[in-house]
Short mmCIF file of C-alpha atoms in Angstrom, two decimals:
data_model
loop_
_atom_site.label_atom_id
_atom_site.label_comp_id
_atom_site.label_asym_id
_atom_site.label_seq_id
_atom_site.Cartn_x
_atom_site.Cartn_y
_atom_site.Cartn_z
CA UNK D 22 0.00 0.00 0.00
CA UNK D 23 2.63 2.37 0.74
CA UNK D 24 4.60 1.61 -2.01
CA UNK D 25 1.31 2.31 -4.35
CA UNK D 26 1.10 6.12 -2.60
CA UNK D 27 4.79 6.70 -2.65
CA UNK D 28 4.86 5.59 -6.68
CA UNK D 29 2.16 7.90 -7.50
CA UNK D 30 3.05 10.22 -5.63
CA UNK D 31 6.57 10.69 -7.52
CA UNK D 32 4.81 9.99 -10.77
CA UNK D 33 2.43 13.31 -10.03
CA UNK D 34 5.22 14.84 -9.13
CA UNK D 35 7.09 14.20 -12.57
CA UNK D 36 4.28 15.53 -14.25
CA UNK D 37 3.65 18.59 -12.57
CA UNK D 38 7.58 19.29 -13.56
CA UNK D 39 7.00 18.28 -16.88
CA UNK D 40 4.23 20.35 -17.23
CA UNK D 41 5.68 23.39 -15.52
CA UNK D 42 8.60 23.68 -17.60
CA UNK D 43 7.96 22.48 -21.12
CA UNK D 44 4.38 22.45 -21.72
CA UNK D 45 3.24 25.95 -20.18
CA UNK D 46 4.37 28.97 -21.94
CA UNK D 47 6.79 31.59 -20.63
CA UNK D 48 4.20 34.22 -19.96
CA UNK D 49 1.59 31.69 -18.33
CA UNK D 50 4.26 30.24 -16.01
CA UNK D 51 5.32 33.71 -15.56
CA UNK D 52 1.67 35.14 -14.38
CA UNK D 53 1.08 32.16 -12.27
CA UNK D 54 4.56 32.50 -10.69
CA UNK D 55 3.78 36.13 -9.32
CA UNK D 56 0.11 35.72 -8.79
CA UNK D 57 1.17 32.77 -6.12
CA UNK D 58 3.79 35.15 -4.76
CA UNK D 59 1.29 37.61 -4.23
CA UNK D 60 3.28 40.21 -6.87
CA UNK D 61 2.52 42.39 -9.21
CA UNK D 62 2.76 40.44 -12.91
CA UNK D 63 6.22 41.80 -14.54
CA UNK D 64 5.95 43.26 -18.12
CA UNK D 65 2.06 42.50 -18.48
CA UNK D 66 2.15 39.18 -20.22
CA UNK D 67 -0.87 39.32 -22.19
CA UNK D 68 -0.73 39.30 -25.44
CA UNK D 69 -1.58 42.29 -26.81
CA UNK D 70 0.82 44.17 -24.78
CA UNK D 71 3.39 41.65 -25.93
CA UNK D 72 5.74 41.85 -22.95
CA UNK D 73 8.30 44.63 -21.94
CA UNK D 74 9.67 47.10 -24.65
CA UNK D 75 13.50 46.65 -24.41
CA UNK D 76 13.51 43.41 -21.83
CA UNK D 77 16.32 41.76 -19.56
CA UNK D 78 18.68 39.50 -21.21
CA UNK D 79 17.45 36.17 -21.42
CA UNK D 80 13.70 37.35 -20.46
CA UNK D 81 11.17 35.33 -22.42
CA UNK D 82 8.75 38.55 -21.96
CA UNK D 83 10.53 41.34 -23.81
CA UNK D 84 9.05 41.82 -27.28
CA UNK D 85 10.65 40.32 -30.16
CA UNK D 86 13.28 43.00 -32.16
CA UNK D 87 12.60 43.46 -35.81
CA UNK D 88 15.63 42.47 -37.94
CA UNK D 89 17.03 45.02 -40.46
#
């Protein structure tokens, strides 16, 4: 019996991580992130704002920069 809840338990567990980082998009993981943490939402990740205008390095919220 224990082994049973301590199997699925790791297996839930695996797929909440799986879920969390490749399934769910940058700007969902990113609004759920804050709203837990009781923040503000950085950048406003909807998308018709479409993130901050010049963006940290690495940020997957800064808008994309038109190529010349």
């Amino acid at each position: 019996m224990f082994d049973a809840i301590l199997t699925y338990l790791i297996v839930a567990l695996a797929a909440a991580f799986v879920i969390w980082k490749i399934l769910l998009p940058v700007r969902v993981r990113t609004t759920l992130r804050a709203r837990l943490a009781g923040d503000q939402v950085p950048c406003a990740p909807d998308a018709e704002t479409a993130g901050c205008a010049g963006g940290c390095p690495g940020c997957g919220l800064a808008k994309p920069v038109a190529r010349k």
